[in-house]
PDB file of C-alpha atoms in Angstrom:
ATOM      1  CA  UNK A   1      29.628  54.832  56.461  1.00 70.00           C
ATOM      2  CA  UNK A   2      30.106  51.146  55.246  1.00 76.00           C
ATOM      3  CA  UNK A   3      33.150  50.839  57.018  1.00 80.00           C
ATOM      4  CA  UNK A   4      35.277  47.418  56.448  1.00 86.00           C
ATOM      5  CA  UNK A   5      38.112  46.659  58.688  1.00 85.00           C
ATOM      6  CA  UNK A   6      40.310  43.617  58.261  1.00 86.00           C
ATOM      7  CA  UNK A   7      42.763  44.125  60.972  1.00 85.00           C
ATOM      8  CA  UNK A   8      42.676  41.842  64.133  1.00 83.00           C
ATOM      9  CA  UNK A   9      41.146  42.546  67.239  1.00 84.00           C
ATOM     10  CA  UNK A  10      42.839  43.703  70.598  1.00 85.00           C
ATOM     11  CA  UNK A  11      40.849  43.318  73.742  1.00 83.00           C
ATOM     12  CA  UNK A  12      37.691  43.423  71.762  1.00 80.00           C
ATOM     13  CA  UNK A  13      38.890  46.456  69.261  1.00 83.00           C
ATOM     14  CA  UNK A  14      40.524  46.625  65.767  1.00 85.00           C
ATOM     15  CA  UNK A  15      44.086  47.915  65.805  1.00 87.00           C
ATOM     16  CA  UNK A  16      43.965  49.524  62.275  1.00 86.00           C
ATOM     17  CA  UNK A  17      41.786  51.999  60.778  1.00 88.00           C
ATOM     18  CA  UNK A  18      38.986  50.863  58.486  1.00 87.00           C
ATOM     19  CA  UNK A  19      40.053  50.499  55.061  1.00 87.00           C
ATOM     20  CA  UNK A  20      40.056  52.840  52.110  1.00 88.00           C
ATOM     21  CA  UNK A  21      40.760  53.320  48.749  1.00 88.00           C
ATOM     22  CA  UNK A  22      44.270  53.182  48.447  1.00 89.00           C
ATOM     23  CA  UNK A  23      44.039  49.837  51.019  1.00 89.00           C
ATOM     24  CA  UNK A  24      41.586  48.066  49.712  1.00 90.00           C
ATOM     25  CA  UNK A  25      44.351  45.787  48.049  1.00 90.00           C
ATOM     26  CA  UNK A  26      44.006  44.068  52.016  1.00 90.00           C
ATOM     27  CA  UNK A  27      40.730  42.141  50.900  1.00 90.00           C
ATOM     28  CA  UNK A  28      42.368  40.366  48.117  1.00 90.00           C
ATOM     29  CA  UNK A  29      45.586  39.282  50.543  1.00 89.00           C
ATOM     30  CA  UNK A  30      43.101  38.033  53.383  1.00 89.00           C
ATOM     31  CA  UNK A  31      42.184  34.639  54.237  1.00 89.00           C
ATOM     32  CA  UNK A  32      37.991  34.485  53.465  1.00 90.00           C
ATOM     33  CA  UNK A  33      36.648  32.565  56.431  1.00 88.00           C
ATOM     34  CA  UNK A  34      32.867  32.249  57.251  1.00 87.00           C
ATOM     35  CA  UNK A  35      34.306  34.031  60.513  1.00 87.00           C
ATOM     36  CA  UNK A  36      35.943  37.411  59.076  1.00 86.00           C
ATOM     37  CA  UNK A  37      32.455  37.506  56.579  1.00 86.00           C
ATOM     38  CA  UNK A  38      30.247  37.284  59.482  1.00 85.00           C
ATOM     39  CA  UNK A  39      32.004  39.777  61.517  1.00 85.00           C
ATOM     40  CA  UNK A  40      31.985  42.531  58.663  1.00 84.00           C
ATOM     41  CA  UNK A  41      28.498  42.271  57.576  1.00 81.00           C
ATOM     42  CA  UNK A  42      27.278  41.807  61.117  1.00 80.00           C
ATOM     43  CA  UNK A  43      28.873  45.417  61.762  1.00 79.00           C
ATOM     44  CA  UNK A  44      26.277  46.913  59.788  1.00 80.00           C
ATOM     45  CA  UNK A  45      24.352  48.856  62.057  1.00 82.00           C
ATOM     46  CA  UNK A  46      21.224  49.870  60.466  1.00 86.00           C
ATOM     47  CA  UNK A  47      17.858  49.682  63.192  1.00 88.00           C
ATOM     48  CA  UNK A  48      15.531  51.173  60.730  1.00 90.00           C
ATOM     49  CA  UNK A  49      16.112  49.053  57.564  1.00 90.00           C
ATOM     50  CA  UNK A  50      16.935  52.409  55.856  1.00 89.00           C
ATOM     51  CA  UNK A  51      19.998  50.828  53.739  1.00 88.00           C
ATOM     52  CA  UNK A  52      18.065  47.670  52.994  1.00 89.00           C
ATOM     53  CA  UNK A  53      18.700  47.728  49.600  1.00 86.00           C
ATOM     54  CA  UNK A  54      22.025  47.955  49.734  1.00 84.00           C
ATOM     55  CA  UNK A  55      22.545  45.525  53.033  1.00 85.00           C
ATOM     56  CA  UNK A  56      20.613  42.859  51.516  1.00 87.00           C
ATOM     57  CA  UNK A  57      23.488  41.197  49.088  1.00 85.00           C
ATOM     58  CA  UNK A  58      25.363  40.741  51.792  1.00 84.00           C
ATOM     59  CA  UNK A  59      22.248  38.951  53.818  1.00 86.00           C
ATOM     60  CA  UNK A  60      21.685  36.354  50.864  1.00 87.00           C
ATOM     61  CA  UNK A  61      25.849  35.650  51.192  1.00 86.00           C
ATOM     62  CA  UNK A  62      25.153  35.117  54.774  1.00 85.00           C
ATOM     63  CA  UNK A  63      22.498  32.474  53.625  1.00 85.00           C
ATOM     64  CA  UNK A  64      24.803  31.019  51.120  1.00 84.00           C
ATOM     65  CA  UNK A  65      27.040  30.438  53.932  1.00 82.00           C
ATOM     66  CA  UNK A  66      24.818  29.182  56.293  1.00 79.00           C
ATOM     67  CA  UNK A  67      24.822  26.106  53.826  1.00 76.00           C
ATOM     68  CA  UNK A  68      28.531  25.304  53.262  1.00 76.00           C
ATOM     69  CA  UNK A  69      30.432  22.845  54.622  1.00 76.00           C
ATOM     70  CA  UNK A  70      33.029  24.556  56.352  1.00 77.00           C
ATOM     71  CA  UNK A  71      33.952  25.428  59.673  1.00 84.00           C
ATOM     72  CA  UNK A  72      33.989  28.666  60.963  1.00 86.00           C
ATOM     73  CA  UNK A  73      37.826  29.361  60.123  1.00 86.00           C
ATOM     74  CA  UNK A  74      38.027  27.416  57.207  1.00 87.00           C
ATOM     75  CA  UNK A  75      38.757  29.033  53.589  1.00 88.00           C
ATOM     76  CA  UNK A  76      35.863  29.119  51.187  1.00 87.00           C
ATOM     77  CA  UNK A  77      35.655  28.004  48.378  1.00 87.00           C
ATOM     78  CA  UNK A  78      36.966  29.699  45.199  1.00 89.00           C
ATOM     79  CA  UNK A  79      33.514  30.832  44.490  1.00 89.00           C
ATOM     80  CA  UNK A  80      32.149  31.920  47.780  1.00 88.00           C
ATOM     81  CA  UNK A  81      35.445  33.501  48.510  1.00 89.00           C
ATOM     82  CA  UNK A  82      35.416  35.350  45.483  1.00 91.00           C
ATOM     83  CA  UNK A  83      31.925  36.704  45.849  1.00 89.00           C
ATOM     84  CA  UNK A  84      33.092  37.760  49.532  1.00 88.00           C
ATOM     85  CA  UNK A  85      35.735  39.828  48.324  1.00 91.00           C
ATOM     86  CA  UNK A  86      33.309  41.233  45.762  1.00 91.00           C
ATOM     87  CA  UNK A  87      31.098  42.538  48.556  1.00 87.00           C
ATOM     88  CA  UNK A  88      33.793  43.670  50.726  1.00 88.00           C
ATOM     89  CA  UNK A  89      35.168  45.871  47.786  1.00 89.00           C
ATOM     90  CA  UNK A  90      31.985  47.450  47.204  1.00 87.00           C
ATOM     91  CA  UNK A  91      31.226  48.242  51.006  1.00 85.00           C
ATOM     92  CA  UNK A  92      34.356  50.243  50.642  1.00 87.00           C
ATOM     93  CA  UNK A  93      34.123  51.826  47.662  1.00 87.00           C
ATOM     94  CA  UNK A  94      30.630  52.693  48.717  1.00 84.00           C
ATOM     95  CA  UNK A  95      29.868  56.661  49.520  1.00 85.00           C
ATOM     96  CA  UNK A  96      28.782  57.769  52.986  1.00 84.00           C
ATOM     97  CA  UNK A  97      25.159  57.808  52.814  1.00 85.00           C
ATOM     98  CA  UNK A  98      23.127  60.716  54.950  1.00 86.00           C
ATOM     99  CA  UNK A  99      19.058  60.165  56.041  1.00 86.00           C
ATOM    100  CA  UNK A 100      17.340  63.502  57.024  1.00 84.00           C
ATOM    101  CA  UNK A 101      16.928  63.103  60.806  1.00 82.00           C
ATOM    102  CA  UNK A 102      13.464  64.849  60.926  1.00 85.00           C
ATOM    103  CA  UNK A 103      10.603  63.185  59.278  1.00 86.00           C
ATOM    104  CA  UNK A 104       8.662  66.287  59.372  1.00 86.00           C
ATOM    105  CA  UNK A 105      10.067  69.878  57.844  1.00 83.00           C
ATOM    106  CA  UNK A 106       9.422  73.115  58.181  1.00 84.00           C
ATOM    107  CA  UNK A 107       6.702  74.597  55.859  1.00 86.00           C
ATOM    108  CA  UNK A 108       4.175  71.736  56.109  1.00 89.00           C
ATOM    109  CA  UNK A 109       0.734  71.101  57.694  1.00 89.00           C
ATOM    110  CA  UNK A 110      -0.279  69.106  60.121  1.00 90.00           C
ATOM    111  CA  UNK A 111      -1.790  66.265  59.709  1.00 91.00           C
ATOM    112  CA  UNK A 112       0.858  63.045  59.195  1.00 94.00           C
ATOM    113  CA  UNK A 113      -0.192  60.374  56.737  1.00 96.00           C
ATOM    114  CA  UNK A 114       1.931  56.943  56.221  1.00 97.00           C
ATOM    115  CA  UNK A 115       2.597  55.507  53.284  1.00 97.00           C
ATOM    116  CA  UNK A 116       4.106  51.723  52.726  1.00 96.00           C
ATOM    117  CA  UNK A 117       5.061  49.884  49.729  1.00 97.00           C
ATOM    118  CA  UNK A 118       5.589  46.200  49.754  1.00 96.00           C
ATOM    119  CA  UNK A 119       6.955  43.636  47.218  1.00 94.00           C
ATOM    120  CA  UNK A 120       8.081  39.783  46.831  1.00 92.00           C
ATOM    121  CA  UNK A 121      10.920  38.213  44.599  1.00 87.00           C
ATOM    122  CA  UNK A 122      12.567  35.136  44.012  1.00 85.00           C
ATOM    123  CA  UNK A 123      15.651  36.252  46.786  1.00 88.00           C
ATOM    124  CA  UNK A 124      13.804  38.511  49.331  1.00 90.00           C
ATOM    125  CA  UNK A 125      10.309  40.286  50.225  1.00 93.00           C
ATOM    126  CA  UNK A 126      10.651  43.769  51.445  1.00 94.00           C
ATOM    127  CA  UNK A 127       8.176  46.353  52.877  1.00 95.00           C
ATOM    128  CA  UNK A 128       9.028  50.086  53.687  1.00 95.00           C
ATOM    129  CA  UNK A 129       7.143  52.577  55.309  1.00 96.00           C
ATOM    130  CA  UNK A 130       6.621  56.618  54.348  1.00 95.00           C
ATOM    131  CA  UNK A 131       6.377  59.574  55.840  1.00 95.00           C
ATOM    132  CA  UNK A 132       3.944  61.926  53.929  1.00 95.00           C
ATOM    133  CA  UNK A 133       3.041  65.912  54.859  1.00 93.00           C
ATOM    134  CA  UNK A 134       1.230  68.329  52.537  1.00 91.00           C
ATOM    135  CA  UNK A 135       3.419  71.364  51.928  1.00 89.00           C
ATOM    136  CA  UNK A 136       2.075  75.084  53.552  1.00 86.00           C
ATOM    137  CA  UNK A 137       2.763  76.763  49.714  1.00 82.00           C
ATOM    138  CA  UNK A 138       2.557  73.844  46.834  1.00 71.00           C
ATOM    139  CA  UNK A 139       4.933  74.244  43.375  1.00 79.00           C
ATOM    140  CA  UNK A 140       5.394  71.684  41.660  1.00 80.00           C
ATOM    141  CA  UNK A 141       5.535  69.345  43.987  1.00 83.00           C
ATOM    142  CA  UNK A 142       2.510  69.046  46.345  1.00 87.00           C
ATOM    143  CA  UNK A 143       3.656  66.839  49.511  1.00 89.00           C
ATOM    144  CA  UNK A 144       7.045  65.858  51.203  1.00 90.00           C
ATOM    145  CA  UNK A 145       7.763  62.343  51.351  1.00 92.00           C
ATOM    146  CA  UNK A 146      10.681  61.074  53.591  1.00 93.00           C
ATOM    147  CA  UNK A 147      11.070  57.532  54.636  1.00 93.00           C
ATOM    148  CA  UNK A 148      10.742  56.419  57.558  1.00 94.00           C
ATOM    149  CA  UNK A 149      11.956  52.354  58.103  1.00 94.00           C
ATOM    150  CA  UNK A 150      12.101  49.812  56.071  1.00 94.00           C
ATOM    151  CA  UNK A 151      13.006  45.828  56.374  1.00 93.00           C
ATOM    152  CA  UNK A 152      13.668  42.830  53.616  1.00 92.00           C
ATOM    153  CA  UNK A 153      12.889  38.782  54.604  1.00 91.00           C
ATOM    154  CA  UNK A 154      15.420  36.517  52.508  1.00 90.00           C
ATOM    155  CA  UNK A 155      13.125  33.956  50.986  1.00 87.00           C
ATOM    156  CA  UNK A 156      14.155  31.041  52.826  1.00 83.00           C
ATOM    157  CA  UNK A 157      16.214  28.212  50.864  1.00 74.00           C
ATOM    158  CA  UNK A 158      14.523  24.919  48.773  1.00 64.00           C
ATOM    159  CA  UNK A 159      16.357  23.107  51.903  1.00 55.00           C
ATOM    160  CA  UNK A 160      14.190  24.711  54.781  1.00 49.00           C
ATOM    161  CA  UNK A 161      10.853  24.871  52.487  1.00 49.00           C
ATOM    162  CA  UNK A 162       9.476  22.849  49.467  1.00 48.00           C
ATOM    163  CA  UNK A 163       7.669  24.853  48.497  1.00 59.00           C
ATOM    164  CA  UNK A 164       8.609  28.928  46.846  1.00 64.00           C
ATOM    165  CA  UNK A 165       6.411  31.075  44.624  1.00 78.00           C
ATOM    166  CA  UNK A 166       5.366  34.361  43.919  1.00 85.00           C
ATOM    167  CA  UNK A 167       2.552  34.520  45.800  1.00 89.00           C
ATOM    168  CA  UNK A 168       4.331  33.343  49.005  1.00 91.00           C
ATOM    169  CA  UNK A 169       6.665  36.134  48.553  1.00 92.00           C
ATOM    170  CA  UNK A 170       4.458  38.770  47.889  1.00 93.00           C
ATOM    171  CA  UNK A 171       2.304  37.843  50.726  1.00 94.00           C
ATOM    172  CA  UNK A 172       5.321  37.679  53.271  1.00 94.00           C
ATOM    173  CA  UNK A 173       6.318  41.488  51.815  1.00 94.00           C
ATOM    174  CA  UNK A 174       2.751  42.695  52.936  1.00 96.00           C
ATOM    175  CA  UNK A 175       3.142  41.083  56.621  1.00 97.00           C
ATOM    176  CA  UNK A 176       7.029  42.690  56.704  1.00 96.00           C
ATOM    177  CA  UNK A 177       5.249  46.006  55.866  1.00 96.00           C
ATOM    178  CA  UNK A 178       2.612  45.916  58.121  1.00 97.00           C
ATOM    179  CA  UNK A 179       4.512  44.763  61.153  1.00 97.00           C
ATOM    180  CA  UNK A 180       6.873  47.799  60.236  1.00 96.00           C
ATOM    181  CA  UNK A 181       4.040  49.730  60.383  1.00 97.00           C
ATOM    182  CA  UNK A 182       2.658  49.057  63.761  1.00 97.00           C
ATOM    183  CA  UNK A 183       6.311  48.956  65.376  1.00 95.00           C
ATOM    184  CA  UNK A 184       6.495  52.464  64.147  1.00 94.00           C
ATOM    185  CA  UNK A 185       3.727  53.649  65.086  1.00 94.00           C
ATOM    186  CA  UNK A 186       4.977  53.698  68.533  1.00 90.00           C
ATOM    187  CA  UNK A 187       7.774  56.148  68.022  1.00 90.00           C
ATOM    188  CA  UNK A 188       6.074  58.346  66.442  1.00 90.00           C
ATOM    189  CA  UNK A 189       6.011  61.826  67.798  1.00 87.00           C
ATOM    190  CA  UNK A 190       2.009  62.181  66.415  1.00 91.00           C
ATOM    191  CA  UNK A 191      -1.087  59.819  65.671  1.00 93.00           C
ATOM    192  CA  UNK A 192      -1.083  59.017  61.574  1.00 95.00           C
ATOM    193  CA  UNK A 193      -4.721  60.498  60.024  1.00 95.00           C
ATOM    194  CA  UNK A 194      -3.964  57.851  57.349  1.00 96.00           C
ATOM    195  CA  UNK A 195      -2.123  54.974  56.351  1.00 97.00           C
ATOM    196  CA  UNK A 196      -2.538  53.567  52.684  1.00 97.00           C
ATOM    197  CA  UNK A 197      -0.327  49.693  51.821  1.00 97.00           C
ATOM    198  CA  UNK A 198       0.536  49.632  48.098  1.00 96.00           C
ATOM    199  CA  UNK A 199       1.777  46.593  46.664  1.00 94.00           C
ATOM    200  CA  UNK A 200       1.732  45.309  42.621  1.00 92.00           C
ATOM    201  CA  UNK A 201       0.634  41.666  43.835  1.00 92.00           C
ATOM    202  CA  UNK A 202      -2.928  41.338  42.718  1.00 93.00           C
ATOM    203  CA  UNK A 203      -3.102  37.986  43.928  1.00 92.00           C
ATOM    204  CA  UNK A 204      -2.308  38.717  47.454  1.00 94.00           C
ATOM    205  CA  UNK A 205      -4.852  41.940  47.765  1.00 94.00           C
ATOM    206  CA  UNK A 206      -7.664  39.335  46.515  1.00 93.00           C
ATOM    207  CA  UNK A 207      -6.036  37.183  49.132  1.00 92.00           C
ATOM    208  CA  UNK A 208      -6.662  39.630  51.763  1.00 93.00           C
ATOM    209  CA  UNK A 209     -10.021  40.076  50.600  1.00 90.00           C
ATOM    210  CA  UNK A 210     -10.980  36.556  50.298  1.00 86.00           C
ATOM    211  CA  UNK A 211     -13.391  35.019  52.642  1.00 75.00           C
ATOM    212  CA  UNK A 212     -12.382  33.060  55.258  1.00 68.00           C
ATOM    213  CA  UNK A 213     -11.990  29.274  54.679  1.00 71.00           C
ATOM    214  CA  UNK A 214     -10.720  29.883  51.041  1.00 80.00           C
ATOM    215  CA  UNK A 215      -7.581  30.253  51.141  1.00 86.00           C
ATOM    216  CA  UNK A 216      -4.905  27.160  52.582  1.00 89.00           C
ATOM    217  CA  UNK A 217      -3.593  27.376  56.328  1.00 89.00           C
ATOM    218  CA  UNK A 218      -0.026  29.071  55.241  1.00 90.00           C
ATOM    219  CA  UNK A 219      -1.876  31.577  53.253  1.00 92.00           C
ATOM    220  CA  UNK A 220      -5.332  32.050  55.662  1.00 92.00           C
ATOM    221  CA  UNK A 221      -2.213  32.581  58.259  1.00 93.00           C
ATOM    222  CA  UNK A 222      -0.529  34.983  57.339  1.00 94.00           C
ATOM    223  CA  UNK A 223      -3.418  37.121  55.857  1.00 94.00           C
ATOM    224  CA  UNK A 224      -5.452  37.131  59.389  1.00 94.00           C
ATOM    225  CA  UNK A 225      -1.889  38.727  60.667  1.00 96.00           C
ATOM    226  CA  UNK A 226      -2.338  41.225  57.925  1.00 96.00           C
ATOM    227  CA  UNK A 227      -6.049  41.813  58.923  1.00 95.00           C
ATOM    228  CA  UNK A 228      -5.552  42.321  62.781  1.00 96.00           C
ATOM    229  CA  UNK A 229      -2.877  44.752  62.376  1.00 97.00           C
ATOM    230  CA  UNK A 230      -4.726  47.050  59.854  1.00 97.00           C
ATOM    231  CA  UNK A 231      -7.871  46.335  62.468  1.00 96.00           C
ATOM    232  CA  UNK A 232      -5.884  47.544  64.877  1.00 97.00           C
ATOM    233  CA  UNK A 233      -4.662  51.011  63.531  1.00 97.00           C
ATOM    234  CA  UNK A 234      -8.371  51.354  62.644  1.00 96.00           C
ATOM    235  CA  UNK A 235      -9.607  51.048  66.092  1.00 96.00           C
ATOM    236  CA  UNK A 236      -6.567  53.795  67.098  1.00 95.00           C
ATOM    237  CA  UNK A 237      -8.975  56.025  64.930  1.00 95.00           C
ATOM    238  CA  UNK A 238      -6.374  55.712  62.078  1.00 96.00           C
ATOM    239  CA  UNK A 239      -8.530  56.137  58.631  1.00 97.00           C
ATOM    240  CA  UNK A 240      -6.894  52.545  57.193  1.00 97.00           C
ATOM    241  CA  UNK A 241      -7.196  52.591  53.341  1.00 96.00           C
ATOM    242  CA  UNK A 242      -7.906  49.127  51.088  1.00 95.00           C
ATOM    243  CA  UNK A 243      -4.773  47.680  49.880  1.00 95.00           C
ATOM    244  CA  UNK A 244      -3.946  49.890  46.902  1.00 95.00           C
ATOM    245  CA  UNK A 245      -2.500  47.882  43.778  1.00 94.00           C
ATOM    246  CA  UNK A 246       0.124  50.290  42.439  1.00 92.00           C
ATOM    247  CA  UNK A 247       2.768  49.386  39.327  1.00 88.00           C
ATOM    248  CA  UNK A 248       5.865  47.227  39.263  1.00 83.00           C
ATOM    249  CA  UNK A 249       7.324  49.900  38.114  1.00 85.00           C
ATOM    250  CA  UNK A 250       6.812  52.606  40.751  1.00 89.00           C
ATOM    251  CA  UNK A 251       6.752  50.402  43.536  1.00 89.00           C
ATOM    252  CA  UNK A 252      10.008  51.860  45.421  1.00 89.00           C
ATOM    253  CA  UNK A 253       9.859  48.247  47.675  1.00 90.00           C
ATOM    254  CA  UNK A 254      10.697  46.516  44.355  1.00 89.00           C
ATOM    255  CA  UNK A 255      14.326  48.123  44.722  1.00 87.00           C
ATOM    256  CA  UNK A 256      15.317  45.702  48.156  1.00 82.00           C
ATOM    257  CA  UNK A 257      13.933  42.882  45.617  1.00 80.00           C
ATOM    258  CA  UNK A 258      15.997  42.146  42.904  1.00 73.00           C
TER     259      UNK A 258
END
């Protein structure tokens, strides 16, 4: 439930009901103030990075913000008060949205494989992690697929960096992913046989596979990261797949992207 509530706090607790439908009028009548954004997009609870797609507008506001000039309960500007209101609206207008508890069905074998897709755009890299069984009786489809966490990185502002490309992006998607990856595999009620990384960044696989001294120190970085942790699974006795280079197209991490 992406719950708004405008009303003001009591001893630490709102003293109206969230807002719906027929009171959504509130957003337009409220003062916009980097304080009442904060507060309603930090109320997103979401551990797993399962509504990243939908969370992360309101993340790249919250870096919009971080750069204004005003104080904390000063009125935006027209603009950034106007987007605000935007992504208030749509938080309420939004449908509940339900995740299967269970990973793992009935009517599948044993044997749990895990499945992550990563991906890097100008306002975010993303990386999300799978679930993957093979069904008892196959029809037309063969496997169940459920996911299982997922996380995006806002690509950090011109201010903090001088430098942004694709390649940067992609490669910070691939450490997200794997990092998701090996916090997961700690909760995990049983060992993965397998875990396959698909990504559509052909640059940053050959990065991976580059040998050592090639690449710069942000890049050679970042990939020796990438190399311990899939090192790691592998010496768990997890068969660790080469990164797989899999289309734009189908590449579900592309969604928490754009």
């Amino acid at each position: 439930h992406m719950g708004v509530n405008l009303h003001p706090r009591k001893k630490g607790v709102r003293i109206g009901p969230d807002l719906d439908l027929d009171t959504i009028g509130m957003i337009d009548e409220a003062v916009m103030t980097r304080r009442v954004l904060v507060s309603q997009i930090s109320g997103r609870f979401d551990p797993l990075g399962l509504l990243t797609p939908i969370t992360l507008p309101y993340k790249l506001l919250l870096q919009r913000l971080s750069s204004s000039t005003e104080g904390w309960d000063d009125e935006l500007d027209v603009q950034l008060a106007e987007e605000a209101r935007t992504i208030l609206k749509q938080m309420v207008e939004a449908p509940d949205i339900c995740f299967p508890r269970s990973v793992k069905r009935e009517g599948v074998k044993d044997g749990l494989e895990l499945v992550g897709f990563w991906d890097g755009g100008a306002p975010a890299s993303s990386g999300c992690v799978c679930t993957r069984y093979e069904k008892e009786l196959a029809d037309d489809v063969t496997h169940q697929v459920r996911l299982l966490a997922g996380k995006a990185r806002v690509t950090p502002t011109q201010k903090k960096t001088s430098k942004k490309s694709t390649p940067r992006t992609e490669l910070r998607g691939l450490v997200v992913l794997t990092r998701i990856v090996t916090a997961s595999l700690g909760g995990l009620s049983e060992k993965p046989l397998r875990i396959t990384l698909c990504g559509d960044s052909e640059c940053t696989i050959s990065a991976v596979d580059s040998d050592e001294g090639v690449l710069q120190t942000w890049f050679s970085n970042r990939v020796a990261e990438v190399v311990e942790h899939m090192q790691n699974w592998a010496r768990m006795g997890i068969q660790v797949d080469e990164l797989q280079h899999w289309p734009g197209l189908r590449n579900i991490a592309d969604i928490a992207t754009k």
